[in-house]
Amino acid sequence: MVLSLINLCARSVVSDHGSSPCWLACVPRELYRALLEAAFVHCRPLAIGELVQRWPERCLRVGGRRRAGHTPPNRLCVQALLLAVVRGLGDKCALQVLDLCGLQCEDGGLVDSMGGWSLTVALCSMVLQARIAARGQVKKVQQRKRLQETEGQGARTENGVQKSSQDRGGQPPVERQAEVRGVRRIMEMTRDRVKESRETEQQQETEIVVQVRADLFVNARSWERVHTALATKGPLQLHCQHLRVEELPAATIVALLSLLPPHSLQGLDIHYSSLGVSGLALLLPTLARFPYLSSLRLHYCNLDVRRDAPGQEKALRDMAAGLGALVKLRQISLTALRLSGHLRLLLSLSQPLEVLELPYLSLIPADLSYLSCSIHATSLRRLDLSENRLEEATLPSLCRLLSQASGSLTHLSLCGCGLSDSLLGALFPPLRCCRTLCILGLALNPLSRTGVLAVVRVAASISSLRLLLHPNALEEYKPGLPPLPSSAQLLDWPLEEDLDWREAFQAELEMVLVESERSNLLLTSDLLN
C-alpha cells in the first residue's frame, strides 16, 4: 500500500505526543481525519484523546468495514476514544454523531483488540459517566448562580436594615404591614426561582448532545449494565444498529428492545436462547416498531415444531404474522429450529428475501418445493441449506430453485447434505448456469475421488467462482466408514496418514485449474480457514 504525503506527515506528527500542544492549536479541521487514522494505525492513544476531545466536525465515524491488511483498533485506543468523548462534552462540543458500528473485533486470536461484549460494556460505562459528569457540571453552575444571588440579596438586605432602623421610629402601622407583605412576596419569588432552577437543571442533565451509534452484544453478564445505559437520559444517547443477544429469555429480550430507539435497529441476532414457539410468538410482533430491521438471525433457540403441543398452531400463525410485519426484512437465518414443513407459512412475506440461511432445519421435500416457486427464488444472493438431508425426491425442487436463482446467487452452501456422486451429478447443469456464483461450499458430503474431480471441473467452468470448499474424498479416510457416511462421521473420522497420496491428489485437482486457466479459483477442504 502506497502512503500519501498527508499520511506520512500525519504519522510523523502523532508519533511525538509532547509536541501536541504546538500543533493542536493551529491544525486545520481538514487534517483531523488523517491525524486520527494515523493515531489509530500506530497506536497513539494520547493523540487520539487530544483529537477526539477537540473534534471539529459534526460526525465522527470509527470502525466500519476494514480494508485488507488493516488490523482492528487497539483496546487502549478505543478506551482513549471513549474517554475523550466524555471529556469533550460542553458548550464548544461540535460532535453530534459518533458512529462506532463495526468497531468490535470477533477474532479471538488478536489479544489487544476489543470484542463485542467488552466494547458494549465500555460504551455503557461511557454513557453513565457522561450523565454523572453533566450532573456535576450543572450543579457547579447552579451553585455559582446561587452564590451570586445570595451575595446580592445580602447587600440589599443590609441597606434595607440600615434604612429601616433610621425610619422605624416614625413608621405608621399600615406601612409596617406593607413591608411584611413585601417580604412574603420576596420569599415566594425566591421559592419559584429555586423551583425553576431545579427544572432547568434536570433539563440540562437530560439534554442530548451526542448520538452514539454502535453494535451491541448483550448476555446475562452485561444485561443490567446495558439496561441501565439505555434507560438513562443524559448527554449521550445510545443507538443500536445491530443487536446480538445470547442466553436471554424472551421477556428479557422484549424489555431490552423496548428501550432501543426504533429507527436505528437494522439487525437482530439471537443465540442460544431457550425461546421455543411461544417465546418467538411473543418476540416477533414487538419487532414491528423497527421500520428499518432488515436482518433476523435465530440460532439454536430450542424450537421444534415436529412435536405436537397445545397452542402450537396459533403460535406459528403469530410467528408468521410477526415476520410478515417486517416490511424491510431481507435476510433470515434460522439455525437448528426444526421447522419441517412450515416454510410456506413462515416465509410468505410481502417482499422477497436476499439472504436465506436454513442449516439444521430438517427440511422436507415440500419445503424445497415451496422455495423453488416462491417470490424469494429469483432474488436470493446467499443460500445455505447445510446439514439438511437432500435425497432423490428433493433434487427436482433444488434444481428448479438453483435455476431460478442463477442470475443473483453469489454464495451457496450445501455442506453435509448427504450428496453422493450420483446425487451431486444431477445438480451440475443448474450449477453451471449460476453465472454470478462466487463461493460454493460442498464439504462433508460423501464423494469419491472421481466425484471430487468432477466437482472441481464444474467449478472451473463457472467463471465467476472464486472459492470452492470441497470435501475430502472417501479414499482419504482410514478404513471402516460406512458406504454413505453422515457428515458427523466424516467430521470425526481420521484421515489416512499417507501424505504422498493426498498431495498427489491435490496436485491433480490443481492441474484441472491449470488446464482451465483458472488461477483465480481457490480450492480448499479446510473447514476452519
Coordinates of C-alpha atoms in Angstrom, one line a residue, residues 14-319:
V14 CA 1.2 12.0 16.1
S15 CA 4.3 10.0 16.9
D16 CA 5.5 12.8 19.3
H17 CA 2.8 13.5 21.8
G18 CA 5.0 16.0 23.6
S19 CA 4.6 18.4 20.7
S20 CA 0.8 18.1 20.6
P21 CA 0.1 21.5 22.3
C22 CA 2.0 23.1 19.5
W23 CA 0.2 21.6 16.5
L24 CA -3.3 21.2 18.1
A25 CA -3.7 25.0 18.2
C26 CA -3.1 25.5 14.5
V27 CA -4.0 22.3 12.7
P28 CA -6.8 22.9 10.2
R29 CA -10.0 20.9 10.6
E30 CA -9.4 19.1 7.2
L31 CA -6.4 17.3 8.7
Y32 CA -8.1 15.9 11.8
R33 CA -9.3 12.8 10.0
A34 CA -5.8 11.9 8.6
L35 CA -4.3 12.5 12.0
L36 CA -6.8 10.4 13.8
E37 CA -6.4 7.5 11.3
A38 CA -2.6 7.7 11.8
A39 CA -3.0 7.7 15.6
F40 CA -5.2 4.5 15.4
V41 CA -2.8 2.7 12.9
H42 CA 0.3 3.4 15.0
C43 CA -1.4 3.0 18.4
R44 CA -1.1 6.5 19.8
P45 CA -3.9 6.7 22.5
L46 CA -2.8 10.1 23.9
A47 CA -3.0 11.7 20.4
I48 CA -6.4 10.0 19.9
G49 CA -7.7 11.6 23.1
E50 CA -6.5 15.1 22.2
L51 CA -8.0 14.9 18.7
V52 CA -11.4 13.5 19.7
Q53 CA -11.8 15.9 22.6
R54 CA -11.4 18.8 20.1
W55 CA -13.1 17.1 17.1
P56 CA -14.3 19.9 14.8
E57 CA -16.9 18.1 12.7
R58 CA -20.5 17.1 13.3
C59 CA -19.9 13.4 12.7
L60 CA -17.1 11.0 13.7
R61 CA -17.0 7.5 12.3
V62 CA -14.6 4.9 13.6
G63 CA -15.0 1.3 12.6
G64 CA -17.0 0.0 9.6
R65 CA -15.7 -2.5 7.1
R66 CA -11.9 -2.8 7.4
R67 CA -9.7 -2.9 4.3
A68 CA -7.5 -5.9 3.6
G69 CA -4.4 -5.9 5.7
H70 CA -5.8 -3.5 8.3
T71 CA -6.0 -4.7 11.9
P72 CA -8.8 -3.6 14.2
P73 CA -8.1 -0.8 16.6
N74 CA -6.1 -1.5 19.8
R75 CA -8.0 -1.7 23.1
L76 CA -6.2 1.2 24.6
C77 CA -7.0 3.4 21.6
V78 CA -10.7 2.6 21.8
Q79 CA -10.7 3.3 25.6
A80 CA -8.9 6.7 24.9
L81 CA -11.6 7.5 22.3
L82 CA -14.5 6.8 24.6
L83 CA -12.9 8.8 27.5
A84 CA -12.2 11.8 25.2
V85 CA -15.8 11.9 24.1
V86 CA -16.9 12.3 27.7
R87 CA -14.3 15.0 28.4
G88 CA -15.1 16.9 25.2
L89 CA -18.8 17.4 26.1
G90 CA -19.6 21.0 26.7
D91 CA -20.7 24.3 25.0
K92 CA -17.9 24.1 22.5
C93 CA -18.6 20.5 21.5
A94 CA -19.2 20.3 17.7
L95 CA -19.7 16.5 17.7
Q96 CA -23.3 15.3 17.3
V97 CA -23.0 11.8 15.9
L98 CA -20.4 9.2 17.0
D99 CA -20.6 6.1 14.7
L100 CA -18.8 3.0 16.1
C101 CA -20.7 0.4 14.1
G102 CA -18.3 -2.5 13.1
L103 CA -15.6 -1.4 15.5
Q104 CA -15.7 -4.6 17.5
C105 CA -13.3 -7.5 16.7
E106 CA -14.6 -11.0 16.9
D107 CA -11.2 -12.6 16.1
G108 CA -10.2 -14.2 19.3
G109 CA -6.6 -14.5 18.1
L110 CA -6.0 -10.8 18.4
V111 CA -5.2 -10.2 22.1
D112 CA -5.1 -6.4 22.1
S113 CA -8.3 -5.8 20.3
M114 CA -11.8 -5.2 21.8
G115 CA -14.5 -7.8 21.2
G116 CA -18.2 -7.1 21.0
W117 CA -19.0 -7.8 24.7
S118 CA -16.1 -5.7 26.0
L119 CA -17.0 -2.8 23.7
T120 CA -20.6 -2.9 24.7
V121 CA -19.7 -2.7 28.4
A122 CA -17.3 0.1 27.7
L123 CA -19.9 2.1 25.8
C124 CA -22.5 1.7 28.5
S125 CA -19.9 2.9 31.1
M126 CA -19.2 5.9 28.9
V127 CA -22.9 6.8 28.7
L128 CA -23.2 6.6 32.5
Q129 CA -20.0 8.6 33.1
A130 CA -21.3 11.3 30.8
R131 CA -24.5 11.6 32.8
I132 CA -22.6 11.9 36.1
A133 CA -20.2 14.5 34.6
A134 CA -23.1 16.5 33.2
R135 CA -24.9 16.4 36.5
G136 CA -21.7 17.7 38.3
Q137 CA -21.2 20.4 35.8
V138 CA -24.8 21.6 36.1
K139 CA -24.5 21.7 39.9
K140 CA -21.4 23.8 39.7
V141 CA -23.1 26.3 37.5
Q142 CA -26.2 26.4 39.8
Q143 CA -24.1 26.8 42.9
R144 CA -22.2 29.7 41.3
K145 CA -25.5 31.4 40.4
R146 CA -26.9 30.9 43.9
L147 CA -23.8 32.3 45.4
Q148 CA -24.0 35.4 43.3
E149 CA -27.7 35.8 44.1
T150 CA -27.0 35.3 47.8
E151 CA -24.3 38.0 47.8
G152 CA -26.7 40.4 46.0
Q153 CA -29.5 39.8 48.4
G154 CA -27.2 40.2 51.4
A155 CA -26.1 43.6 50.2
R156 CA -29.7 44.7 49.6
T157 CA -30.8 43.4 53.0
E158 CA -28.0 45.3 54.8
N159 CA -29.0 48.5 53.1
G160 CA -32.7 47.9 53.9
V161 CA -31.9 47.2 57.6
Q162 CA -30.0 50.4 57.9
K163 CA -32.7 52.4 56.3
S164 CA -35.5 50.8 58.4
S165 CA -33.6 51.4 61.6
Q166 CA -33.5 55.1 60.7
D167 CA -37.2 55.4 59.7
R168 CA -38.8 52.9 62.1
G169 CA -39.4 55.4 64.9
G170 CA -42.0 57.3 62.9
Q171 CA -43.3 54.5 60.6
P172 CA -47.1 54.1 60.8
P173 CA -48.6 50.6 61.3
V174 CA -50.1 50.5 57.8
E175 CA -46.6 50.9 56.3
R176 CA -45.2 48.2 58.5
Q177 CA -47.9 45.7 57.2
A178 CA -47.0 46.7 53.6
E179 CA -43.3 45.9 54.5
V180 CA -44.3 42.5 55.8
R181 CA -46.3 41.7 52.6
G182 CA -43.2 42.8 50.6
V183 CA -41.0 40.3 52.5
R184 CA -43.6 37.5 51.8
R185 CA -43.6 38.4 48.1
I186 CA -39.8 38.2 48.1
M187 CA -39.9 34.7 49.7
E188 CA -42.5 33.5 47.1
M189 CA -40.3 34.8 44.3
T190 CA -37.3 33.1 45.8
R191 CA -39.2 29.8 46.1
D192 CA -40.4 30.0 42.4
R193 CA -36.8 30.8 41.3
V194 CA -35.5 27.7 43.1
K195 CA -38.1 25.5 41.5
E196 CA -37.4 26.9 38.1
S197 CA -33.7 26.4 38.7
R198 CA -34.3 22.7 39.5
E199 CA -36.3 22.2 36.4
T200 CA -33.6 23.8 34.3
E201 CA -31.0 21.6 36.0
Q202 CA -33.0 18.4 35.1
Q203 CA -33.5 19.6 31.5
Q204 CA -29.7 20.3 31.1
E205 CA -28.9 16.9 32.6
T206 CA -31.1 15.1 30.1
E207 CA -30.3 17.2 27.0
I208 CA -28.8 15.0 24.3
V209 CA -25.5 16.3 22.9
V210 CA -24.1 13.3 21.0
Q211 CA -25.9 10.4 19.4
V212 CA -23.7 7.2 19.8
R213 CA -24.4 4.5 17.1
A214 CA -22.9 1.1 17.8
D215 CA -23.4 -2.7 17.6
L216 CA -24.3 -4.2 21.0
F217 CA -23.6 -7.7 22.4
V218 CA -25.8 -8.5 25.4
N219 CA -25.8 -11.6 27.6
A220 CA -26.7 -12.3 31.2
R221 CA -23.5 -10.7 32.5
S222 CA -23.9 -7.4 30.6
W223 CA -27.7 -7.2 30.7
E224 CA -28.0 -5.0 33.7
R225 CA -25.3 -2.5 32.6
V226 CA -26.9 -2.2 29.1
H227 CA -30.4 -1.8 30.5
T228 CA -29.2 1.0 32.8
A229 CA -27.4 2.8 30.0
L230 CA -30.4 2.6 27.6
A231 CA -32.8 3.8 30.3
T232 CA -30.6 6.7 31.4
K233 CA -31.2 10.1 29.9
G234 CA -28.2 12.2 29.5
P235 CA -25.9 14.0 27.0
L236 CA -25.1 10.7 25.3
Q237 CA -27.9 8.6 23.7
L238 CA -27.1 5.0 22.7
H239 CA -28.4 3.9 19.3
C240 CA -28.0 0.2 18.4
Q241 CA -27.6 -0.7 14.7
H242 CA -27.0 -4.4 15.2
L243 CA -28.0 -6.2 18.4
R244 CA -26.7 -9.6 19.4
V245 CA -28.1 -11.4 22.4
E246 CA -27.2 -14.7 24.0
E247 CA -28.8 -16.9 26.5
L248 CA -31.6 -14.4 27.4
P249 CA -35.3 -15.4 27.8
A250 CA -37.9 -13.9 25.5
A251 CA -39.3 -11.5 28.1
T252 CA -35.9 -10.0 28.8
I253 CA -35.2 -9.5 25.1
V254 CA -38.6 -7.8 24.7
A255 CA -37.8 -5.5 27.6
L256 CA -34.4 -4.7 26.0
L257 CA -36.0 -3.9 22.6
S258 CA -38.5 -1.6 24.2
L259 CA -35.6 0.7 25.2
L260 CA -34.0 1.0 21.8
P261 CA -34.7 4.0 19.5
P262 CA -37.0 2.5 16.8
H263 CA -35.3 4.0 13.7
S264 CA -31.8 2.7 14.4
L265 CA -32.0 -1.1 14.7
Q266 CA -31.2 -2.9 11.4
G267 CA -30.2 -6.4 12.5
L268 CA -31.0 -8.7 15.4
D269 CA -29.1 -11.9 16.3
I270 CA -30.4 -14.3 19.0
H271 CA -28.1 -17.1 20.0
Y272 CA -28.6 -20.0 22.5
S273 CA -31.8 -18.6 24.0
S274 CA -34.4 -21.1 25.0
L275 CA -37.3 -19.3 23.3
G276 CA -39.5 -22.1 22.0
V277 CA -42.5 -21.5 19.8
S278 CA -44.3 -19.4 22.4
G279 CA -41.2 -17.2 23.0
L280 CA -40.9 -16.5 19.3
A281 CA -44.6 -15.7 19.1
L282 CA -44.1 -13.2 21.9
L283 CA -40.9 -11.7 20.4
L284 CA -41.6 -11.3 16.7
P285 CA -44.7 -8.9 17.0
T286 CA -42.6 -6.5 19.0
L287 CA -40.1 -6.1 16.1
A288 CA -42.7 -4.3 14.0
R289 CA -41.8 -1.0 15.8
F290 CA -38.4 -1.1 14.0
P291 CA -39.1 0.1 10.4
Y292 CA -35.5 -0.5 9.1
L293 CA -34.9 -4.0 10.5
S294 CA -33.5 -5.9 7.6
S295 CA -31.8 -8.9 9.2
L296 CA -33.1 -11.5 11.6
R297 CA -30.9 -14.4 12.8
L298 CA -32.1 -17.1 15.2
H299 CA -29.6 -19.7 16.2
Y300 CA -30.2 -22.7 18.5
C301 CA -33.3 -21.2 20.1
N302 CA -34.8 -24.6 21.3
L303 CA -37.6 -24.7 18.8
D304 CA -39.0 -28.0 17.5
V305 CA -42.4 -28.0 15.8
R306 CA -42.2 -31.6 14.9
R307 CA -43.7 -32.4 18.2
D308 CA -47.4 -31.5 18.7
A309 CA -48.0 -29.2 21.6
P310 CA -51.2 -27.3 22.8
G311 CA -51.4 -23.9 21.1
Q312 CA -48.6 -24.6 18.7
E313 CA -50.6 -23.8 15.6
K314 CA -51.7 -20.5 16.9
A315 CA -48.2 -19.6 18.0
L316 CA -46.9 -20.5 14.5
R317 CA -49.5 -18.2 12.9
D318 CA -48.5 -15.4 15.3
M319 CA -44.8 -16.0 14.3

